[in-house]
Coordinates of C-alpha atoms and ligand atoms in Angstrom, one line a residue:
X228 CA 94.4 98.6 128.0
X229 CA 90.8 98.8 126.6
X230 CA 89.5 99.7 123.3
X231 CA 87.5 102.7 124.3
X232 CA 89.7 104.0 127.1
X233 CA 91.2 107.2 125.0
X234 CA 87.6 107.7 123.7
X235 CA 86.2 107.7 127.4
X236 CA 88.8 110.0 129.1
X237 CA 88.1 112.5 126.0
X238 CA 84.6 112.3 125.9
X239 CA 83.3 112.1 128.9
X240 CA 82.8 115.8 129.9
X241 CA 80.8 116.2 127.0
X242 CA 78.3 113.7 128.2
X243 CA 76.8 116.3 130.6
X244 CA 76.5 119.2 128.0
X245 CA 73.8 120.3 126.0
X246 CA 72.0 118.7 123.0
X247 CA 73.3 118.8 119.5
X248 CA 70.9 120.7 117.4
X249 CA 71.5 123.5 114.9
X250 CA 68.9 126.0 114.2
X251 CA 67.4 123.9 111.1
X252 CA 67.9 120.8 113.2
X253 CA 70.3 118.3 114.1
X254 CA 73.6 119.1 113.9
X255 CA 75.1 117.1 110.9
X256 CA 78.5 114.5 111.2
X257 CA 79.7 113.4 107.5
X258 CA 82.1 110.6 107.7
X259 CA 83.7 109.4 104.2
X260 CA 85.4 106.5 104.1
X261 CA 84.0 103.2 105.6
X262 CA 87.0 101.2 106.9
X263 CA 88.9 101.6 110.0
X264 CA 88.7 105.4 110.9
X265 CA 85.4 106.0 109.3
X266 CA 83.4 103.0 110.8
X267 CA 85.1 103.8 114.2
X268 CA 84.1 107.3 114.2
X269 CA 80.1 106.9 112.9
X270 CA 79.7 104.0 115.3
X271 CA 81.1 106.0 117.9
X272 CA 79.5 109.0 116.8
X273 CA 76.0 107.4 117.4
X274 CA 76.9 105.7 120.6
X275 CA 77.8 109.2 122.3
X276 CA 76.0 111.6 121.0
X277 CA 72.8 110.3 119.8
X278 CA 71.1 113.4 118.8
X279 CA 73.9 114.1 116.2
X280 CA 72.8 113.1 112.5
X281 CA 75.6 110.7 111.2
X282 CA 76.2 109.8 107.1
X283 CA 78.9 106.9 106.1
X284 CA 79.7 107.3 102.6
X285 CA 81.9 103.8 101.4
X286 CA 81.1 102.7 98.2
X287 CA 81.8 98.9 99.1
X288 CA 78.5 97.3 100.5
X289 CA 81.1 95.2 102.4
X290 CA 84.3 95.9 103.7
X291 CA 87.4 92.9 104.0
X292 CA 89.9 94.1 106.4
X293 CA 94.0 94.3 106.1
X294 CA 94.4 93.1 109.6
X295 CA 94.0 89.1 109.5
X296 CA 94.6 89.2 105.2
X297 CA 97.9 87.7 105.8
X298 CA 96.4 84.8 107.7
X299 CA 94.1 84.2 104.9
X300 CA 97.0 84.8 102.4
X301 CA 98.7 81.8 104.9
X302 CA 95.3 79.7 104.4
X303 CA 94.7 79.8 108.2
X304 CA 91.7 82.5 107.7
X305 CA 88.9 82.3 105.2
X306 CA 88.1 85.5 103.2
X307 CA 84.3 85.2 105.2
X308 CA 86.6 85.4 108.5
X309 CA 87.5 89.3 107.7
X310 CA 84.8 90.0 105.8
X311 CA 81.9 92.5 107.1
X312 CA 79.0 94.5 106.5
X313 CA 77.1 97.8 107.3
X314 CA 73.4 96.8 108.7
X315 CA 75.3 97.1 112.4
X316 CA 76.0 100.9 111.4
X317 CA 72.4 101.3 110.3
X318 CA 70.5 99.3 113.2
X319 CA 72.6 102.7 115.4
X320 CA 71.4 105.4 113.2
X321 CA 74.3 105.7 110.8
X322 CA 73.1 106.9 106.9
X323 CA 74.9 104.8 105.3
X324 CA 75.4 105.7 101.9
X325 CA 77.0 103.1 99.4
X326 CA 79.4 105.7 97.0
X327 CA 82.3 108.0 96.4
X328 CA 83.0 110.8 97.2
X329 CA 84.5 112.9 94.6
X330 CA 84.7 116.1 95.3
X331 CA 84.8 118.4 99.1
X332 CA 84.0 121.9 98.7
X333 CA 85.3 122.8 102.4
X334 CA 84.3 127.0 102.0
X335 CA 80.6 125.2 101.4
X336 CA 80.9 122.4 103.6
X337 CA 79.7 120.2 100.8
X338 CA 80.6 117.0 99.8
X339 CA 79.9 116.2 95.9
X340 CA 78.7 112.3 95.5
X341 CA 79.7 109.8 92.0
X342 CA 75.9 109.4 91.4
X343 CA 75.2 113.0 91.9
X344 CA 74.2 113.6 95.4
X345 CA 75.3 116.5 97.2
X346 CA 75.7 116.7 101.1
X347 CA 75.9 119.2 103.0
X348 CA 77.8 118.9 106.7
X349 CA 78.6 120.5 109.4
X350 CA 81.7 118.9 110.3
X351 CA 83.6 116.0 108.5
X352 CA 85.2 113.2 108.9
X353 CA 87.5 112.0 106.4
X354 CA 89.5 108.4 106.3
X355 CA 89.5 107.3 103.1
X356 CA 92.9 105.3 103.9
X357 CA 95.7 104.7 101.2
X358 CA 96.3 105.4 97.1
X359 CA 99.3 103.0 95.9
X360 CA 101.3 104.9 94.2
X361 CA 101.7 103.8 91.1
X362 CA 104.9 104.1 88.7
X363 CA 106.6 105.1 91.8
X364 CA 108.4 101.2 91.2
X365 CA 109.0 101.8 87.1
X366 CA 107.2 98.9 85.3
X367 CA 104.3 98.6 88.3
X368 CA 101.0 99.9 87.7
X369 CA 97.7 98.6 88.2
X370 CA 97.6 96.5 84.9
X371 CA 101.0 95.0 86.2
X372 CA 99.3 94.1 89.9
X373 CA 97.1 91.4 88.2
X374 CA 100.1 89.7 88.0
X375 CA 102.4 90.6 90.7
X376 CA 99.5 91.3 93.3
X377 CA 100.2 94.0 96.1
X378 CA 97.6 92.8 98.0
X379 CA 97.8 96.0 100.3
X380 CA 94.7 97.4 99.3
X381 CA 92.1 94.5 99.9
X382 CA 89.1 96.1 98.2
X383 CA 86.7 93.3 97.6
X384 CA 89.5 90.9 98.8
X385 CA 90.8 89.8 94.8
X386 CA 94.4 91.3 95.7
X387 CA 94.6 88.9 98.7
X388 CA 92.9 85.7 96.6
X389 CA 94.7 86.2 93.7
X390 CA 98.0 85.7 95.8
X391 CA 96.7 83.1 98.0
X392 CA 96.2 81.9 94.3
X393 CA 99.7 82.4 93.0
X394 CA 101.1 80.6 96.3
X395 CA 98.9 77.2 95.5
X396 CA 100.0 77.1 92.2
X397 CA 103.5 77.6 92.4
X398 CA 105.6 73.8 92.9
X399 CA 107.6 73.5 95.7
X400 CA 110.9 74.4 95.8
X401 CA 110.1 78.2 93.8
X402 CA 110.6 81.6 94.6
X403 CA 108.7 83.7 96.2
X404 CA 109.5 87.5 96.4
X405 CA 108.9 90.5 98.2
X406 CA 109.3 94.3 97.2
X407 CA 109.0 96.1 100.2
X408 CA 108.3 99.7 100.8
X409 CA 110.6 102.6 102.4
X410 CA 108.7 104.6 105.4
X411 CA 106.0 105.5 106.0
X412 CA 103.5 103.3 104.7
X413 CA 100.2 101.6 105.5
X414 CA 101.6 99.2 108.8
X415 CA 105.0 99.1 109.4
X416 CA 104.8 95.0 110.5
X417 CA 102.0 93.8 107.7
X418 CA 105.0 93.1 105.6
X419 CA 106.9 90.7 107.9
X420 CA 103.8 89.5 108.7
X421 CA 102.7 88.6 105.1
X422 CA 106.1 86.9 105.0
X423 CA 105.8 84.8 108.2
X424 CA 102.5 83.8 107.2
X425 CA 103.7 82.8 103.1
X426 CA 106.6 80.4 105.1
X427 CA 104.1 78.6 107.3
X428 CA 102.0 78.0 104.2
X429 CA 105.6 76.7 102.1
X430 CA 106.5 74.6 105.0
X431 CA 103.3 72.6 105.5
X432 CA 102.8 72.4 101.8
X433 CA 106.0 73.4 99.8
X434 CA 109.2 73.2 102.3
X435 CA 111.3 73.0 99.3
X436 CA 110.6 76.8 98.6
X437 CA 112.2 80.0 99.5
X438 CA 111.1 83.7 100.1
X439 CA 113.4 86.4 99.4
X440 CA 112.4 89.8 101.1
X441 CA 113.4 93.0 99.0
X442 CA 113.4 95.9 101.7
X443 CA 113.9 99.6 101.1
X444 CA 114.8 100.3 104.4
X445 CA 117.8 98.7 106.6
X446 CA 115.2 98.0 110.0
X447 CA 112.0 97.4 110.4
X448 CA 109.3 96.9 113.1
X449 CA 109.4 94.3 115.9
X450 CA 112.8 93.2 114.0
X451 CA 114.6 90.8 116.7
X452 CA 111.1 89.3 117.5
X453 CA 110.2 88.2 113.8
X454 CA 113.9 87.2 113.2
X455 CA 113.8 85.2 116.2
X456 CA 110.3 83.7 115.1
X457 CA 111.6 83.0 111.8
X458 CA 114.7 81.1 112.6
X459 CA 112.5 78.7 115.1
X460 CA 109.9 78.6 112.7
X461 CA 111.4 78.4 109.3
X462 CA 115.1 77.5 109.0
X463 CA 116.8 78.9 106.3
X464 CA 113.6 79.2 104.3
X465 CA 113.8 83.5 104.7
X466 CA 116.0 85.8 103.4
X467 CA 115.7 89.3 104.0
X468 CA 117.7 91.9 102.1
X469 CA 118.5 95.7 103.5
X470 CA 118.3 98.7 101.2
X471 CA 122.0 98.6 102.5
X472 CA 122.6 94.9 100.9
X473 CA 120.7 96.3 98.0
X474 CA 117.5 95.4 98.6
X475 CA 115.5 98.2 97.4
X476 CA 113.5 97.9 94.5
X477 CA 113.1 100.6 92.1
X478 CA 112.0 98.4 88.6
X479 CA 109.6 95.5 87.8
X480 CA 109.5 93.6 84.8
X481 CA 105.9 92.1 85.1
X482 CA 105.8 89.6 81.9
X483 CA 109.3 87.5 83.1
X484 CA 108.1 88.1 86.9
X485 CA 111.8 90.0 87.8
X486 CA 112.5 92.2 90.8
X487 CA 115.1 94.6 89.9
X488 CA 117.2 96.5 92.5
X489 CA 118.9 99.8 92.7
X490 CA 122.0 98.8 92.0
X491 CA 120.8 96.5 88.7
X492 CA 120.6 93.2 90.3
X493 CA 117.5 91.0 88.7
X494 CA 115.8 88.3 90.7
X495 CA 113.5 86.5 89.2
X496 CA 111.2 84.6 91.1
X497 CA 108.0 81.8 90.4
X498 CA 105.7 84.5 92.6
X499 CA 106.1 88.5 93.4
X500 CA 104.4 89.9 95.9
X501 CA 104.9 94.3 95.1
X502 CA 103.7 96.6 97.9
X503 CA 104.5 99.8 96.3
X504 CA 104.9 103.5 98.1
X505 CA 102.1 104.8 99.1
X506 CA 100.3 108.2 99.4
X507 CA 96.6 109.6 100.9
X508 CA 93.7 108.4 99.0
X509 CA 92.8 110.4 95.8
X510 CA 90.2 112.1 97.3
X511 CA 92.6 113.6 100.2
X512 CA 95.2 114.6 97.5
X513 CA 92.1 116.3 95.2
X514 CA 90.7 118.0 97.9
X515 CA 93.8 119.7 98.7
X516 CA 94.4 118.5 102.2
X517 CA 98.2 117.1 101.4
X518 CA 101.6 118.4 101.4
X519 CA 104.3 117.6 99.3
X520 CA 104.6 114.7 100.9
X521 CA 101.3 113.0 99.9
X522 CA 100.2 112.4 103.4
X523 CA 97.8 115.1 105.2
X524 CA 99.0 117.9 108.0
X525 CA 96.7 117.5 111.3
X526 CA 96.0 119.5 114.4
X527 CA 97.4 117.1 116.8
X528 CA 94.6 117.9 119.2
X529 CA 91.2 117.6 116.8
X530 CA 92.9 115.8 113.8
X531 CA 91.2 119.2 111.9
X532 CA 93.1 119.7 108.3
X533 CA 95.5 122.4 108.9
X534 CA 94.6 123.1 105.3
X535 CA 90.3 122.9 105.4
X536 CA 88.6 124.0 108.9
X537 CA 86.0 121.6 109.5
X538 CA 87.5 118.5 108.4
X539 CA 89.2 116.1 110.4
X540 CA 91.3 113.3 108.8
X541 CA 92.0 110.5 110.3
X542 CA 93.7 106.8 110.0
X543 CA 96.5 106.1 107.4
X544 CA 95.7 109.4 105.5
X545 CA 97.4 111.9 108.3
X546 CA 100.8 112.9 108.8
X547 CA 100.8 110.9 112.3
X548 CA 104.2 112.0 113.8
X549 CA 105.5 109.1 115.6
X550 CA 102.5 106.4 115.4
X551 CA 102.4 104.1 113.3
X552 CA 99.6 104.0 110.1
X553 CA 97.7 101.3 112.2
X554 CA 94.2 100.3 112.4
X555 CA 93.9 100.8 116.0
X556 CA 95.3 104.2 115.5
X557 CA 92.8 105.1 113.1
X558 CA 90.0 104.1 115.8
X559 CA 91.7 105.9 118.3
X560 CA 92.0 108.9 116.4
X561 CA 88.4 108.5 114.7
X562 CA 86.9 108.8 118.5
X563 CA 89.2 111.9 119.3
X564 CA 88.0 113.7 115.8
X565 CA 84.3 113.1 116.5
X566 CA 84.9 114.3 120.2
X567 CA 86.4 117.3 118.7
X568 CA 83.7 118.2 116.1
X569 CA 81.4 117.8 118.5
X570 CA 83.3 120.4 121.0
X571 CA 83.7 122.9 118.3
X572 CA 80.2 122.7 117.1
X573 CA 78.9 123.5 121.0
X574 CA 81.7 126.5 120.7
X575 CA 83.8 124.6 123.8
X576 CA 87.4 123.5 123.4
X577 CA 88.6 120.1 122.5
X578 CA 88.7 117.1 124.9
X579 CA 92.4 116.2 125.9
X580 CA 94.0 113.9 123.7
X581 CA 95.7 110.4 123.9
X582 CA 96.2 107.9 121.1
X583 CA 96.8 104.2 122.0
X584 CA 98.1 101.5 119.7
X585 CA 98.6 97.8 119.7
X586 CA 99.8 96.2 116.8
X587 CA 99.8 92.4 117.0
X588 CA 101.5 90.2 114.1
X589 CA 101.5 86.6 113.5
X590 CA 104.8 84.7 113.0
X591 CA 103.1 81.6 113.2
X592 CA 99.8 80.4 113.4
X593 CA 100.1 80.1 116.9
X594 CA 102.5 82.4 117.4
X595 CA 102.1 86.3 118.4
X596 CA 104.3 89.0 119.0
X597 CA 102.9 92.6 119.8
X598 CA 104.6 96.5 119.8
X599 CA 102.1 99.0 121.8
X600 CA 102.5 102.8 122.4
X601 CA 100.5 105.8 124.1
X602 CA 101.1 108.7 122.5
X603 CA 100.1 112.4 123.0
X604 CA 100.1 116.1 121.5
X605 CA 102.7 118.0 123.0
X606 CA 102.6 120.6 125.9
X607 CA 102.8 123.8 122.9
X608 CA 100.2 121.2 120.7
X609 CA 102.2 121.3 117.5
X610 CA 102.9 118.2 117.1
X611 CA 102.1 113.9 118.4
X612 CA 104.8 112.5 121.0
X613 CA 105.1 109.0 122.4
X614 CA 104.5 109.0 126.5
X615 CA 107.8 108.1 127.9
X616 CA 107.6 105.0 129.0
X617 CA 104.6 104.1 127.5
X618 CA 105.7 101.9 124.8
X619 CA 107.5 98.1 124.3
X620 CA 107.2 95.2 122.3
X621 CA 107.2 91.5 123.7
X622 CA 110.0 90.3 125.5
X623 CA 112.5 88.4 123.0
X624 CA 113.4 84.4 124.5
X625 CA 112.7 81.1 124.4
X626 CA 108.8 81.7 125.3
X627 CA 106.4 78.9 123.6
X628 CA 103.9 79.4 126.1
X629 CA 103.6 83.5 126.0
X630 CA 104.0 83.4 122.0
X631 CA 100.8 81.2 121.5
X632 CA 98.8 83.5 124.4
X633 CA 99.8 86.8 122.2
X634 CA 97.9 84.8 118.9
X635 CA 94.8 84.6 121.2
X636 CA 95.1 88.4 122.7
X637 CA 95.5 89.0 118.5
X638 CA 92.5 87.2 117.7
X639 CA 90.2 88.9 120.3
X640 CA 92.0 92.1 119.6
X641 CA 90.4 91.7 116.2
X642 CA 87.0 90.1 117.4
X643 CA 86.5 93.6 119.6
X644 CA 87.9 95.8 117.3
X645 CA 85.8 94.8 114.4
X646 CA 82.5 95.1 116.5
X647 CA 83.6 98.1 117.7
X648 CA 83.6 99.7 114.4
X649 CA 80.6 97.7 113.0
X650 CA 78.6 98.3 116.0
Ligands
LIG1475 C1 98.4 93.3 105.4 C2 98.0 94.3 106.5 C3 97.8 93.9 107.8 C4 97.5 94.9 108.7 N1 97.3 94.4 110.0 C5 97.0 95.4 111.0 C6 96.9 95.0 112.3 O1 97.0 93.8 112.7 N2 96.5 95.9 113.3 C7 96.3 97.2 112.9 O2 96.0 98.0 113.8 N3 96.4 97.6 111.6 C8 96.8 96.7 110.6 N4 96.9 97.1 109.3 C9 96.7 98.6 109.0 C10 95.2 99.0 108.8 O3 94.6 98.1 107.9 C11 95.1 100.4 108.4 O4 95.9 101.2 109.2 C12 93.7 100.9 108.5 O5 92.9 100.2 107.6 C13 93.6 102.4 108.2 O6 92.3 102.8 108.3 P1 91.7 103.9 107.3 O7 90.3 104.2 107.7 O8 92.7 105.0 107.1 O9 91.7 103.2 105.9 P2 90.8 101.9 105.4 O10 90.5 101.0 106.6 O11 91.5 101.4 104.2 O12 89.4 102.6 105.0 C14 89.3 103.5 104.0 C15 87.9 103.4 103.3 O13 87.7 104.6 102.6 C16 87.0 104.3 101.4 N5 87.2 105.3 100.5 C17 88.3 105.7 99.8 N6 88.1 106.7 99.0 C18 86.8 107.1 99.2 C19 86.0 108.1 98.6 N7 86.5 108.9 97.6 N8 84.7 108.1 98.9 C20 84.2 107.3 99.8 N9 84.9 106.3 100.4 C21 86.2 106.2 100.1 C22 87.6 102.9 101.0 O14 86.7 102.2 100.1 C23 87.8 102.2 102.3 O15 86.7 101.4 102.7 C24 97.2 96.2 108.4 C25 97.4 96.6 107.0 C26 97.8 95.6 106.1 C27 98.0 96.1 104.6

């Protein structure tokens, strides 16, 4: 499987068509949101159809990925390592403009700017990724994250220093714990990566230590593979509690560093590590584009806004159906939304749609496991469905060899997918 392929198939027949050009000039993309959907579909944008004028409004000058943060987190990755800027973006013809958003009048097709810029669009792109819910754990709110870090949300990378931080300091033999989130949230396997990665750091530094997983759900992603991974790995070092053991979270007590559990049970620990429920990004939820679940409704064809015609969202923002809130998805889905504008704007109908995803995770430093999928609208259009057959996850066994290839395919997965949105 190639990066590009779902992008190819859609947009090919739209190579041969006419120019983009509106009757006051070039037809206008608007992409908000600089990170995996909205790099993805300005980069791709430019590639394809070059006489389309393409805007990037991100207000970070440079970007620091989630994929790769939990390595850094383990100390095998170097904040510099997933770390990366726009000048690629510009060199292609991309407007990149360094603010936020804060406001989309869709009836106008205007987007309203923090320092007081307006622009106008003819269709949009919107992937402004995640909003942590806060409160939703009682006692954690932003204040309370400076010291119980989520780390979910890398803005300029402090979240993922400040535990890296936490993790150095703490002596050996202490505590460290997890809160994690029911479904859906931001990567179903980042969390059981961050954990993998926090025990190969305790057991070259600190193998007196523990790490006790707090889980609001009773399964989770590439289960048997991690298990596996950390009973070879890390002996007894893991515990993972169910929602069904009691392991959901539903209070924090910042100051004395306590977890507390549905059922009342407090665990204090030397380091907490909160990822709380999540939600769209403010902007989605402002605009209007969300249900009452906090997540936005999509045409599974365009990715349009079944609320606002003329904006697609894309990556973790969307209501995906059955794929997971991945960074690969939102680059697949980026290339299908921009393929889609562009139809609509030349009045012809949408390219075919398919949505791939690979979703490595690290166990170990040299050790990879991977879940991949191909997914699809279905045949009435209404909603995203997995190909049959087109998904699986690594074999489970004694593999050494195959575990430390899968680390490599990982770290090219994230050398091209990186250049790929950065151009
Ligand atoms: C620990 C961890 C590990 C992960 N590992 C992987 C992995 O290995 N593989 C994988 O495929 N996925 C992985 N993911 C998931 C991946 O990071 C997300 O799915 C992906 O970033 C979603 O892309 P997005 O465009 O929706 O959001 P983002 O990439 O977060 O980008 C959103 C951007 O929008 C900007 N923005 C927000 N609001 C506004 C506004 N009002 N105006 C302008 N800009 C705005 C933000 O500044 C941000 O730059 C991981 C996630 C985590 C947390």
């Amino acid at each position: 499987m190639t990066l590009s392929r779902g992008a190819l198939l859609g947009a090919a027949a739209l190579l041969a068509t006419p120019s983009l050009s509106r009757a006051q000039g070039q037809a206008r993309l608007l992409v908000v949101g600089g990170g995996f959907g909205g790099a993805s579909a300005a980069a791709f944008a430019r590639r394809r159809y070059p006489d389309l004028a393409v805007t990037l409004v991100e207000p970070k000058t440079r970007f620091v990925t989630c994929p790769y943060g939990n390595l850094v987190i383990g100390g095998v990755r170097q904040m510099g390592d997933i770390t990366h800027g726009y000048d690629g973006l510009r060199a292609r013809g991309v407007r990149v403009v360094h603010d936020w958003a804060t406001g989309i009048d869709a009836a106008a097709k205007r987007v309203r700017l923090g320092g007081g810029e307006t622009l106008a669009y003819d269709r949009l792109i919107l992937s402004p990724g995640i909003a942590l819910r806060w409160g939703a754990i009682e006692g954690y709110d932003e204040a309370a994250s400076e010291r119980l870090p989520h780390a979910w949300v890398p803005g300029d990378g402090a979240q993922t220093l400040l535990l890296r931080r936490q993790l150095e300091e703490m002596p050996d033999g202490g505590v460290v714990g997890l809160a994690i989130p029911g479904n859906p949230f931001r990567c179903p396997p980042g969390p059981y990566e961050r954990i993998s990665m926090i025990a190969a750091y305790l057991k070259r530094h600190k193998p007196r230590s523990k790490i006790l997983a707090l889980d609001a759900k009773d399964a989770f992603s590439k289960q048997g593979l991690f298990q596996d991974g950390w009973n070879a790995l890390y002996p007894g070092m893991i515990e993972w509690v169910p929602a069904n053991r009691d392991g959901r979270v539903t209070r924090v007590d910042a100051a004395e560093r306590v977890l507390e559990t549905e059922f009342g049970t407090r665990h204090k620990v030397d380091v907490a590590n909160v990822i709380p429920p999540q939600s769209a990004a403010r902007i989605a939820i402002e605009a209007g584009l969300t249900d009452q679940s906090g997540w936005a409704p999509v045409n599974p064809v365009t990715l349009e806004s079944r609320v606002a015609p003329g904006i697609h969202v894309v990556g973790d923002a969307n209501i995906p159906g059955p794929m997971p809130k991945s960074g690969y998805i939102a680059n697949s889905t980026a290339k299908q939304a921009v393929a889609s504008a562009v139809a609509s704007l030349r009045g012809e109908a949408p390219p075919q749609a398919l949505y791939y995803n690979t979703c490595y995770s690290h166990v170990g430093e040299d050790y990879g496991i991977s879940i991949v999928g191909i997914f699809r609208p279905n045949a009435e259009g209404t909603a995203i469905v997995e190909v049959p057959n087109s998904g699986g996850v690594s074999p489970r066994g004694d593999l050494p060899e195959q575990r430390r290839l899968e680390a490599t395919y990982a770290d090219s997965w994230y050398e091209s997918i990186t250049k790929d949105m950065f151009a």
